[in-house]
Amino acid sequence: MKWNKFRLKTTTEAEDIVSSMLMDLGIQGIEIEDKIPLTQSDKEQMFVDILPEIDVDDGVAYISFYLEEEDDKEKILADVKAELEEMRSYVNVGVCEIEESQTEDVDWVNNWKQYFHQFYVDDVLIIPSWEEVKPEDEDKMIIHIDPGTAFGTGMHETTQLCIRQIRKYVTPQTEILDVGCGSGILGMLALKFGAAHSVGTDLDPCAIDATHENMEVNGINREQYEVMIGNIIDDKTVQDRVGYEKYDIVAANILADVLVPLTPVILNQLKQGGIYITSGIIEEKETVVVEAVKAAGLEVLEINHQGEWVSVTARKN
């Protein structure tokens, strides 16, 4: 299916009100391009520590919207232009040029699957749900993963660092908490490595759904792995539900800027002698995380690197 794409040139000052106007006219789904710097809150929601360089904000914003071929394009465009002219009396909407083009309908949710194929992390085979296990791999440790829209295929260096550390410290008695569980890969692998029970938390509802689906594919029941949504850093309800001083391992594969406030909180969930495994740390932030771990009273046991990423493992003494 083809869509008519319209790219409207306006100003950053007006982008919010113009976006609202488009939605009031029944246009669903817009894209905004601008050079406004990201806020700290924006950065904390992105799984990157090094952000791409962007030019200085020039006050220009582009808002793109799409119409189906059967839509009354002429009427909708006339309504948009009339609203923009009315706005000029109280906000700088800029030149309001509208470029038109055509684009093919794309299945954005599933198109990425062409790039995700089975692979090994050491001797563990991680395989997407849409691929078959080869006969020569049937005796391997296998985990089936379909992350959906959640983070965590196991391909990222940060996840692999966590996998190796969990495997190193897990025992048959291990209770493990994974903060920011994403697809559930760490909690499920902990169980395959022999852990007794896993708990996962995440801010994204998609992560809970993805984890439950992956558990089913891997034959893991909900008594073995409990997942919940919420922010353990500042949500007392989540902290209470997760429990206190009950985990032999806490894993957190998150941004360094989140690990810093998380670390003193997570002490309450760790048992005495419990292991704290962190990852998601770009090399430039290694010292920041190590200092936060030490400031919380934890003993640093290991610092491991893979590519430009770092994992810090510590113990609560």
mmCIF file of C-alpha atoms in Angstrom, residues 2 9 16 40 49 54 67 82 84 93 104 106 110 121 144-145 164 179 185 187 193 226 231-232 252 259 309:
data_model
loop_
_atom_site.group_PDB
_atom_site.id
_atom_site.type_symbol
_atom_site.label_atom_id
_atom_site.label_comp_id
_atom_site.label_asym_id
_atom_site.label_seq_id
_atom_site.Cartn_x
_atom_site.Cartn_y
_atom_site.Cartn_z
ATOM 1 C CA LYS A 2 1.257 3.485 -0.862
ATOM 2 C CA LYS A 9 8.301 23.243 7.367
ATOM 3 C CA ASP A 16 3.707 21.551 19.484
ATOM 4 C CA GLN A 40 18.442 14.750 30.716
ATOM 5 C CA ASP A 49 25.723 6.835 26.586
ATOM 6 C CA ILE A 54 23.536 17.300 16.195
ATOM 7 C CA LEU A 67 -2.667 10.303 4.132
ATOM 8 C CA ALA A 82 -6.326 27.631 6.744
ATOM 9 C CA LEU A 84 -1.807 27.699 9.794
ATOM 10 C CA VAL A 93 4.670 29.337 12.295
ATOM 11 C CA GLU A 104 5.464 2.472 0.597
ATOM 12 C CA VAL A 106 6.438 -0.669 5.801
ATOM 13 C CA ASN A 110 8.759 -6.871 12.070
ATOM 14 C CA VAL A 121 27.400 -16.437 23.450
ATOM 15 C CA HIS A 144 14.611 -18.883 22.172
ATOM 16 C CA ILE A 145 14.228 -15.110 22.066
ATOM 17 C CA ARG A 164 28.866 -14.353 31.507
ATOM 18 C CA VAL A 179 16.316 -4.546 36.954
ATOM 19 C CA ILE A 185 16.799 -12.970 28.521
ATOM 20 C CA GLY A 187 16.346 -13.966 34.076
ATOM 21 C CA PHE A 193 22.236 -21.928 34.416
ATOM 22 C CA GLU A 226 7.970 -13.191 38.094
ATOM 23 C CA ASN A 231 10.558 2.007 38.745
ATOM 24 C CA ILE A 232 12.334 0.356 41.657
ATOM 25 C CA ALA A 252 21.190 -4.225 36.035
ATOM 26 C CA LEU A 259 22.966 2.915 37.684
ATOM 27 C CA TRP A 309 31.386 -1.431 26.980
#
